[in-house]
Amino acid sequence: MDPDYLKFLRKNRTMVISSNGVKLWLSKVYYALDRGFIFLIEKGSLSLQNIKVNNEVAFEIDDNRLRIFIQGRGKVEILGEPSEFNRERGILVYKVPEDQVFINLQHVLIARLIPEQIRVTDMRVRFIRKDEKFDLEELKERPNPYFRIIRPWSFFQSIAAYIAGIALSGRLLIIPAILGAIALVMAHGAFNTISEYFDYKQRIDIETSLSGARVLVDKLISDKQAFRYFVLLFSISLAIGLYLLLENIRIWPFIAIGILGGLLYGVPKIGFKKLALGDLSVLLVWSFGIFLGGYSLMGKPVGLDTIILSLPIGLLTVDILHANNWRDIKYDLSRGVRTVANILGEKGSKVYYLILLTVPYAILMWYSAMHQILEFLIILISIPFSIKLITISNSRENINFGRLDQLTAKFTLYFGILEAIIFILNSAVF
């Protein structure tokens, strides 16, 4: 198949299926590629009844941009309960976190559509319509395991904290700032990798897991390869950190906090994750490690006001972790993992999420009132986004609850950028 069309299929997540057994019916479903298209089908639905009578279906995939349409026909196999197909479920949920809600409700089955014909309509340059040759082995997601294991979407909060810290300093030393950013991303990726490694080795992440990168569980790389990858990323980060330390000795406490927090988070038996101290660890790393580290890297001394202003981004980052742990309460308890979420329970976790989301606003408003800085009102621009998160957090049945952690991470980046703009506007020497 043409690489452009494969890329199109891997990028998109929904398709429309037309079935006709009992009665002609159209349904729109999330999908992932796995030697065809795997998707969830609701028990008792007309689509399922149709397929049981006649498993031949037509399908259509587009991205609403009127550039490429992919249509075709094929046959659907009903695989069975999601709990019985670990690999397929893992592939689908990783690409489409929203499907986790349906799986948790236990009223769906996993199905695979095996295409027999694929027709492409390509209108990017000139009108082309043709039947595309394909191999089922091509129709796979094929994620880069080394990219996937570092969970790059989680870098949002680190970048937000770092940018905000530098902006608050009122200075910009370009070379240290760039080097610091590289070291930060490398360190974050390294710690995500070693966390996946420890979770796999301790059997916290197993075949039935619905969280994590699933790189090791699905055997995309070996645990030894993952550990060597961690060593590589951490070594690069450490080397850059040591160079920056030689240039500015005052940043050593912040480097130390970052390293200790990252390394000790998932260590067996004594790790913060095992002792329900993960939330505290995250607050220390993102507020006192990354935010204050970025601030100090610019050559400014840390004072009480700076420490207070480091808390909002740290609290929001804790909220990202909590959203993940809240979603996985039952699973974490079954694997012996203690988190603030499973200590608080469902109701307590909802209140805790809201507190972590709203206290940053209170801190900034308090600081604004104390120092008569009206620019802090800019942060109110983010309120519609926070209301959206509150709406999602009010019910586990919300389709987006399964990716509340990712949405909170995006909000944290947005919040951090607004903070940086505020700090820049209030700086006289930037």
Short mmCIF file of C-alpha atoms in Angstrom, two decimals:
data_model
loop_
_atom_site.label_atom_id
_atom_site.label_comp_id
_atom_site.label_asym_id
_atom_site.label_seq_id
_atom_site.Cartn_x
_atom_site.Cartn_y
_atom_site.Cartn_z
CA MET A 1 0.00 0.00 0.00
CA ASP A 2 1.12 3.55 -0.68
CA PRO A 3 2.93 4.86 2.45
CA ASP A 4 0.81 8.04 2.43
CA TYR A 5 -2.37 6.02 2.67
CA LEU A 6 -0.96 3.80 5.41
CA LYS A 7 0.00 6.93 7.32
CA PHE A 8 -3.54 8.23 6.81
CA LEU A 9 -5.02 5.02 8.24
CA ARG A 10 -2.69 5.04 11.23
CA LYS A 11 -3.37 8.69 11.99
CA ASN A 12 -7.17 8.46 11.88
CA ARG A 13 -9.19 6.77 14.60
CA THR A 14 -12.79 6.45 13.38
CA MET A 15 -14.56 4.72 10.53
CA VAL A 16 -18.14 4.23 9.41
CA ILE A 17 -19.32 0.65 8.90
CA SER A 18 -22.35 -0.32 6.84
CA SER A 19 -23.89 -3.71 7.62
CA ASN A 20 -26.99 -5.44 6.27
CA GLY A 21 -28.13 -8.67 7.86
CA VAL A 22 -31.33 -8.12 9.78
CA LYS A 23 -31.63 -4.52 8.58
CA LEU A 24 -29.44 -2.02 6.77
CA TRP A 25 -27.49 0.01 9.36
CA LEU A 26 -24.58 2.44 9.63
CA SER A 27 -22.39 2.75 12.71
CA LYS A 28 -19.34 4.86 13.50
CA VAL A 29 -16.60 3.22 15.58
CA TYR A 30 -13.10 3.89 16.87
CA TYR A 31 -10.51 1.59 15.33
CA ALA A 32 -6.87 0.57 15.46
CA LEU A 33 -4.87 -1.38 12.88
CA ASP A 34 -3.96 -5.01 13.59
CA ARG A 35 -3.95 -7.10 10.41
CA GLY A 36 -7.11 -5.28 9.51
CA PHE A 37 -9.22 -2.98 11.64
CA ILE A 38 -9.99 -3.89 15.25
CA PHE A 39 -12.85 -2.16 17.01
CA LEU A 40 -15.45 -2.58 19.74
CA ILE A 41 -18.99 -3.64 18.96
CA GLU A 42 -21.81 -3.30 21.45
CA LYS A 43 -23.57 -6.42 22.68
CA GLY A 44 -27.18 -6.53 21.55
CA SER A 45 -26.66 -3.81 18.94
CA LEU A 46 -28.19 -3.96 15.48
CA SER A 47 -24.64 -3.93 14.06
CA LEU A 48 -23.82 -7.12 15.95
CA GLN A 49 -27.09 -8.76 14.90
CA ASN A 50 -26.40 -7.83 11.28
CA ILE A 51 -22.88 -9.23 11.37
CA LYS A 52 -24.03 -12.50 12.91
CA VAL A 53 -26.43 -12.93 9.98
CA ASN A 54 -24.12 -11.50 7.29
CA ASN A 55 -20.54 -10.61 8.19
CA GLU A 56 -19.83 -8.79 4.93
CA VAL A 57 -19.64 -5.03 5.52
CA ALA A 58 -18.65 -1.83 3.75
CA PHE A 59 -16.51 0.78 5.44
CA GLU A 60 -15.42 4.40 4.93
CA ILE A 61 -12.64 6.45 6.57
CA ASP A 62 -11.99 10.16 6.11
CA ASP A 63 -10.58 13.03 8.16
CA ASN A 64 -13.25 15.66 7.32
CA ARG A 65 -10.76 17.59 5.19
CA LEU A 66 -12.07 16.50 1.76
CA ARG A 67 -8.60 15.41 0.68
CA ILE A 68 -8.50 11.63 1.05
CA PHE A 69 -11.32 9.09 1.38
CA ILE A 70 -10.69 5.42 1.93
CA GLN A 71 -13.57 3.06 1.29
CA GLY A 72 -13.79 -0.67 1.03
CA ARG A 73 -15.50 -3.90 1.87
CA GLY A 74 -14.55 -6.88 3.95
CA LYS A 75 -15.66 -9.44 6.48
CA VAL A 76 -15.94 -9.01 10.23
CA GLU A 77 -14.79 -11.59 12.77
CA ILE A 78 -16.21 -11.29 16.29
CA LEU A 79 -13.20 -12.12 18.45
CA GLY A 80 -14.89 -12.07 21.87
CA GLU A 81 -14.67 -10.45 25.28
CA PRO A 82 -11.97 -7.76 25.62
CA SER A 83 -10.63 -9.51 28.73
CA GLU A 84 -9.74 -12.55 26.59
CA PHE A 85 -7.76 -10.65 23.95
CA ASN A 86 -5.02 -8.80 25.80
CA ARG A 87 -2.84 -7.79 22.86
CA GLU A 88 -5.69 -6.56 20.68
CA ARG A 89 -7.26 -4.69 23.58
CA GLY A 90 -3.93 -3.10 24.45
CA ILE A 91 -3.39 -1.90 20.87
CA LEU A 92 -6.90 -0.45 20.67
CA VAL A 93 -6.90 1.29 24.06
CA TYR A 94 -3.43 2.77 23.53
CA LYS A 95 -4.59 4.42 20.30
CA VAL A 96 -8.10 5.20 21.54
CA PRO A 97 -8.16 5.78 25.33
CA GLU A 98 -11.88 6.64 25.08
CA ASP A 99 -12.63 2.96 24.41
CA GLN A 100 -11.56 2.14 27.95
CA VAL A 101 -14.90 3.52 29.19
CA PHE A 102 -16.82 0.98 27.08
CA ILE A 103 -14.53 -1.84 28.13
CA ASN A 104 -15.03 -1.00 31.80
CA LEU A 105 -18.82 -1.14 31.33
CA GLN A 106 -18.37 -4.72 30.05
CA HIS A 107 -21.03 -4.56 27.35
CA VAL A 108 -18.81 -4.73 24.26
CA LEU A 109 -16.95 -7.33 22.24
CA ILE A 110 -13.76 -6.97 20.21
CA ALA A 111 -14.13 -7.45 16.46
CA ARG A 112 -11.74 -7.44 13.52
CA LEU A 113 -12.65 -6.23 10.04
CA ILE A 114 -10.52 -7.99 7.45
CA PRO A 115 -10.66 -5.93 4.24
CA GLU A 116 -11.04 -7.63 0.88
CA GLN A 117 -11.06 -4.43 -1.18
CA ILE A 118 -9.72 -0.95 -0.43
CA ARG A 119 -10.56 1.96 -2.73
CA VAL A 120 -8.81 5.31 -2.35
CA THR A 121 -10.13 8.68 -3.49
CA ASP A 122 -7.24 11.15 -3.44
CA MET A 123 -7.99 14.83 -4.12
CA ARG A 124 -4.83 16.45 -2.76
CA VAL A 125 -3.40 17.45 -6.17
CA ARG A 126 -5.72 16.00 -8.79
CA PHE A 127 -8.69 13.69 -8.62
CA ILE A 128 -7.56 10.06 -8.33
CA ARG A 129 -9.77 7.08 -7.58
CA LYS A 130 -8.27 3.64 -7.60
CA ASP A 131 -8.28 0.24 -5.92
CA GLU A 132 -5.23 0.05 -3.69
CA LYS A 133 -3.23 -3.14 -3.37
CA PHE A 134 -2.49 -4.07 0.23
CA ASP A 135 -1.06 -6.75 2.47
CA LEU A 136 -2.70 -7.49 5.83
CA GLU A 137 0.75 -7.41 7.45
CA GLU A 138 0.99 -3.75 6.46
CA LEU A 139 -2.21 -2.91 8.30
CA LYS A 140 -0.64 -2.53 11.72
CA GLU A 141 -0.05 0.48 13.94
CA ARG A 142 3.71 -0.15 14.16
CA PRO A 143 4.52 2.48 16.79
CA ASN A 144 8.16 3.25 17.47
CA PRO A 145 8.68 1.50 20.83
CA TYR A 146 11.54 3.81 21.84
CA PHE A 147 9.33 6.83 21.20
CA ARG A 148 6.32 5.26 22.87
CA ILE A 149 8.07 4.17 26.08
CA ILE A 150 9.18 7.72 26.93
CA ARG A 151 5.50 8.84 26.76
CA PRO A 152 6.24 12.15 25.02
CA TRP A 153 2.75 13.55 25.70
CA SER A 154 3.76 13.71 29.38
CA PHE A 155 6.50 16.24 28.55
CA PHE A 156 3.89 18.99 28.44
CA GLN A 157 4.02 19.63 32.17
CA SER A 158 7.83 19.64 32.31
CA ILE A 159 8.08 22.13 29.46
CA ALA A 160 5.39 24.30 31.05
CA ALA A 161 7.16 24.38 34.42
CA TYR A 162 10.54 25.10 32.85
CA ILE A 163 9.28 27.92 30.61
CA ALA A 164 7.36 29.52 33.47
CA GLY A 165 10.40 29.40 35.76
CA ILE A 166 12.63 31.05 33.18
CA ALA A 167 9.99 33.70 32.42
CA LEU A 168 9.66 34.57 36.11
CA SER A 169 13.41 35.17 36.33
CA GLY A 170 13.14 38.13 33.95
CA ARG A 171 16.26 36.97 32.10
CA LEU A 172 17.00 34.76 29.13
CA LEU A 173 20.44 33.16 28.80
CA ILE A 174 19.92 31.42 25.49
CA ILE A 175 22.61 28.69 25.59
CA PRO A 176 21.92 27.56 29.19
CA ALA A 177 18.17 27.67 28.49
CA ILE A 178 18.48 25.44 25.40
CA LEU A 179 20.86 23.00 27.09
CA GLY A 180 18.63 22.89 30.15
CA ALA A 181 15.59 22.09 27.98
CA ILE A 182 17.45 19.23 26.27
CA ALA A 183 18.59 17.84 29.62
CA LEU A 184 15.07 18.12 31.01
CA VAL A 185 13.42 16.26 28.12
CA MET A 186 16.10 13.56 28.18
CA ALA A 187 15.73 13.12 31.95
CA HIS A 188 11.94 13.00 31.76
CA GLY A 189 12.10 10.38 29.00
CA ALA A 190 14.67 8.40 30.98
CA PHE A 191 12.54 8.38 34.13
CA ASN A 192 9.42 7.39 32.20
CA THR A 193 11.42 4.51 30.71
CA ILE A 194 12.76 3.26 34.03
CA SER A 195 9.27 3.57 35.54
CA GLU A 196 7.91 1.31 32.77
CA TYR A 197 10.83 -1.06 33.41
CA PHE A 198 10.14 -1.30 37.16
CA ASP A 199 6.39 -1.71 36.63
CA TYR A 200 7.05 -4.56 34.22
CA LYS A 201 9.61 -6.29 36.42
CA GLN A 202 7.33 -6.05 39.47
CA ARG A 203 4.35 -7.33 37.46
CA ILE A 204 2.42 -4.14 38.07
CA ASP A 205 1.98 -3.84 34.31
CA ILE A 206 0.76 -7.17 32.95
CA GLU A 207 -1.11 -8.37 29.86
CA THR A 208 -4.46 -7.20 31.23
CA SER A 209 -3.21 -3.68 32.03
CA LEU A 210 -5.12 -0.79 30.52
CA SER A 211 -2.48 1.81 31.39
CA GLY A 212 1.19 2.34 30.65
CA ALA A 213 2.94 2.36 27.31
CA ARG A 214 2.63 -1.46 26.99
CA VAL A 215 5.97 -1.56 25.19
CA LEU A 216 7.39 -4.28 27.44
CA VAL A 217 4.11 -6.09 28.04
CA ASP A 218 3.54 -6.44 24.29
CA LYS A 219 7.19 -7.47 23.76
CA LEU A 220 7.94 -4.60 21.38
CA ILE A 221 11.38 -4.40 22.99
CA SER A 222 12.99 -6.47 25.74
CA ASP A 223 13.43 -5.31 29.33
CA LYS A 224 17.21 -5.27 28.78
CA GLN A 225 16.82 -2.98 25.77
CA ALA A 226 14.58 -0.69 27.83
CA PHE A 227 17.14 -0.51 30.64
CA ARG A 228 19.97 0.29 28.20
CA TYR A 229 17.79 2.99 26.66
CA PHE A 230 17.23 4.49 30.11
CA VAL A 231 20.98 4.52 30.75
CA LEU A 232 21.60 6.29 27.41
CA LEU A 233 18.98 9.00 27.99
CA PHE A 234 19.96 9.53 31.61
CA SER A 235 23.67 9.72 30.74
CA ILE A 236 23.06 12.45 28.15
CA SER A 237 20.92 14.39 30.61
CA LEU A 238 23.45 13.99 33.41
CA ALA A 239 26.35 15.11 31.23
CA ILE A 240 24.51 18.29 30.24
CA GLY A 241 23.47 18.85 33.85
CA LEU A 242 27.07 18.58 35.07
CA TYR A 243 28.20 21.09 32.46
CA LEU A 244 25.50 23.55 33.53
CA LEU A 245 26.41 22.94 37.17
CA LEU A 246 30.00 23.93 36.50
CA GLU A 247 28.70 27.15 34.97
CA ASN A 248 26.26 27.86 37.80
CA ILE A 249 26.82 26.01 41.08
CA ARG A 250 23.59 27.40 42.58
CA ILE A 251 21.45 25.01 40.54
CA TRP A 252 22.76 21.88 42.33
CA PRO A 253 19.81 21.53 44.79
CA PHE A 254 17.32 21.59 41.93
CA ILE A 255 19.25 19.03 39.90
CA ALA A 256 19.46 16.82 42.99
CA ILE A 257 15.70 17.06 43.61
CA GLY A 258 14.97 16.14 40.00
CA ILE A 259 17.32 13.15 39.95
CA LEU A 260 16.24 11.73 43.30
CA GLY A 261 12.55 12.23 42.55
CA GLY A 262 12.80 10.60 39.13
CA LEU A 263 14.97 7.65 40.16
CA LEU A 264 13.20 6.79 43.40
CA TYR A 265 9.66 7.07 42.10
CA GLY A 266 9.22 3.48 40.93
CA VAL A 267 12.05 1.62 42.72
CA PRO A 268 10.77 -1.70 44.13
CA LYS A 269 9.78 -1.78 47.82
CA ILE A 270 11.14 1.66 48.75
CA GLY A 271 9.91 3.72 45.79
CA PHE A 272 7.55 6.65 46.27
CA LYS A 273 4.98 4.81 44.14
CA LYS A 274 4.88 1.90 46.61
CA LEU A 275 4.49 4.18 49.63
CA ALA A 276 1.70 6.43 48.30
CA LEU A 277 4.21 9.29 48.15
CA GLY A 278 4.08 9.71 44.39
CA ASP A 279 2.02 12.90 44.63
CA LEU A 280 4.49 14.51 47.03
CA SER A 281 7.39 13.42 44.84
CA VAL A 282 5.81 15.02 41.76
CA LEU A 283 5.14 18.30 43.58
CA LEU A 284 8.77 18.48 44.73
CA VAL A 285 10.18 17.65 41.29
CA TRP A 286 8.02 19.96 39.20
CA SER A 287 7.78 22.91 41.58
CA PHE A 288 11.14 22.83 43.38
CA GLY A 289 13.14 20.92 40.80
CA ILE A 290 12.05 22.05 37.34
CA PHE A 291 10.37 25.44 37.93
CA LEU A 292 12.91 26.73 40.46
CA GLY A 293 15.69 25.04 38.50
CA GLY A 294 14.79 26.99 35.36
CA TYR A 295 14.55 30.18 37.42
CA SER A 296 17.91 29.63 39.11
CA LEU A 297 19.58 28.59 35.83
CA MET A 298 19.07 32.16 34.66
CA GLY A 299 21.27 33.33 37.56
CA LYS A 300 18.55 34.62 39.89
CA PRO A 301 18.45 33.82 43.65
CA VAL A 302 15.36 31.97 44.90
CA GLY A 303 13.16 33.77 47.45
CA LEU A 304 9.88 33.05 49.23
CA ASP A 305 7.77 34.68 46.49
CA THR A 306 9.45 32.50 43.89
CA ILE A 307 8.74 29.36 45.91
CA ILE A 308 5.06 30.30 46.23
CA LEU A 309 4.78 30.95 42.50
CA SER A 310 6.34 27.56 41.75
CA LEU A 311 3.43 25.75 43.42
CA PRO A 312 0.62 26.18 40.81
CA ILE A 313 2.41 24.27 38.05
CA GLY A 314 3.51 21.60 40.54
CA LEU A 315 -0.04 21.12 41.84
CA LEU A 316 -1.40 20.78 38.32
CA THR A 317 1.23 18.17 37.55
CA VAL A 318 0.18 16.26 40.66
CA ASP A 319 -3.35 16.44 39.23
CA ILE A 320 -2.14 14.70 36.06
CA LEU A 321 -0.73 11.84 38.13
CA HIS A 322 -3.86 11.73 40.27
CA ALA A 323 -6.11 11.55 37.19
CA ASN A 324 -4.13 8.50 36.07
CA ASN A 325 -4.22 6.89 39.51
CA TRP A 326 -7.91 7.70 39.96
CA ARG A 327 -8.75 5.94 36.71
CA ASP A 328 -6.70 2.90 37.80
CA ILE A 329 -7.86 2.65 41.44
CA LYS A 330 -9.12 -0.93 41.25
CA TYR A 331 -6.26 -2.16 39.13
CA ASP A 332 -3.57 -0.56 41.33
CA LEU A 333 -5.12 -2.11 44.44
CA SER A 334 -5.09 -5.52 42.74
CA ARG A 335 -1.35 -5.11 42.06
CA GLY A 336 -0.43 -3.88 45.55
CA VAL A 337 0.24 -0.28 44.50
CA ARG A 338 -0.67 2.36 47.07
CA THR A 339 -1.70 5.77 45.75
CA VAL A 340 -3.47 8.77 47.21
CA ALA A 341 -6.34 7.95 44.85
CA ASN A 342 -6.99 4.46 46.19
CA ILE A 343 -6.61 5.73 49.77
CA LEU A 344 -9.22 8.45 49.20
CA GLY A 345 -11.60 6.33 47.14
CA GLU A 346 -13.92 7.55 44.39
CA LYS A 347 -15.59 10.47 46.18
CA GLY A 348 -12.39 11.64 47.86
CA SER A 349 -10.50 11.42 44.57
CA LYS A 350 -13.05 13.64 42.84
CA VAL A 351 -12.71 16.30 45.57
CA TYR A 352 -8.91 15.99 45.53
CA TYR A 353 -8.83 16.44 41.73
CA LEU A 354 -10.91 19.61 41.99
CA ILE A 355 -8.74 21.01 44.79
CA LEU A 356 -5.56 20.46 42.80
CA LEU A 357 -7.17 22.09 39.77
CA THR A 358 -8.47 25.19 41.56
CA VAL A 359 -5.81 25.99 44.18
CA PRO A 360 -3.35 27.24 41.49
CA TYR A 361 -5.89 29.93 40.56
CA ALA A 362 -6.22 30.91 44.22
CA ILE A 363 -2.45 31.23 44.62
CA LEU A 364 -2.08 33.45 41.56
CA MET A 365 -5.06 35.61 42.51
CA TRP A 366 -3.68 36.00 46.05
CA TYR A 367 -0.25 36.97 44.70
CA SER A 368 -1.88 39.41 42.28
CA ALA A 369 -3.84 41.09 45.07
CA MET A 370 -0.81 41.27 47.39
CA HIS A 371 1.40 42.88 44.73
CA GLN A 372 -1.31 44.76 42.83
CA ILE A 373 -0.44 43.04 39.55
CA LEU A 374 -3.46 43.13 37.25
CA GLU A 375 -1.72 41.07 34.55
CA PHE A 376 -2.46 37.95 36.59
CA LEU A 377 -6.07 38.25 35.38
CA ILE A 378 -4.77 36.79 32.09
CA ILE A 379 -4.83 33.37 33.75
CA LEU A 380 -8.65 33.56 33.73
CA ILE A 381 -8.47 32.80 29.99
CA SER A 382 -7.84 29.17 30.98
CA ILE A 383 -11.09 28.84 32.96
CA PRO A 384 -13.18 27.37 30.07
CA PHE A 385 -10.59 24.60 29.71
CA SER A 386 -10.64 23.92 33.47
CA ILE A 387 -14.46 23.80 33.42
CA LYS A 388 -14.25 21.18 30.68
CA LEU A 389 -11.94 19.10 32.90
CA ILE A 390 -14.30 19.49 35.85
CA THR A 391 -17.20 18.29 33.71
CA ILE A 392 -15.24 15.21 32.62
CA SER A 393 -14.15 14.44 36.20
CA ASN A 394 -17.74 14.50 37.45
CA SER A 395 -18.50 11.09 35.94
CA ARG A 396 -16.50 8.00 35.10
CA GLU A 397 -18.99 7.36 32.32
CA ASN A 398 -17.83 10.47 30.48
CA ILE A 399 -16.27 9.31 27.22
CA ASN A 400 -13.11 11.33 27.95
CA PHE A 401 -12.57 10.11 31.52
CA GLY A 402 -10.10 7.48 30.33
CA ARG A 403 -7.79 10.19 29.04
CA LEU A 404 -8.38 12.75 31.78
CA ASP A 405 -4.66 12.56 32.61
CA GLN A 406 -3.68 13.49 29.04
CA LEU A 407 -6.20 16.33 28.90
CA THR A 408 -4.97 17.62 32.26
CA ALA A 409 -1.42 17.52 30.90
CA LYS A 410 -2.46 19.68 27.94
CA PHE A 411 -4.22 22.06 30.30
CA THR A 412 -1.04 22.27 32.39
CA LEU A 413 0.95 23.29 29.32
CA TYR A 414 -1.69 25.92 28.47
CA PHE A 415 -1.70 27.19 32.07
CA GLY A 416 2.10 27.29 32.15
CA ILE A 417 2.29 29.29 28.91
CA LEU A 418 -0.20 31.82 30.29
CA GLU A 419 1.89 32.04 33.46
CA ALA A 420 5.00 32.69 31.37
CA ILE A 421 3.22 35.47 29.46
CA ILE A 422 2.20 37.06 32.76
CA PHE A 423 5.73 36.88 34.14
CA ILE A 424 7.13 38.41 30.95
CA LEU A 425 4.63 41.26 31.06
CA ASN A 426 5.65 41.98 34.65
CA SER A 427 9.37 41.86 33.94
CA ALA A 428 11.26 45.06 33.28
CA VAL A 429 14.54 43.48 32.18
CA PHE A 430 13.57 40.42 30.05
#
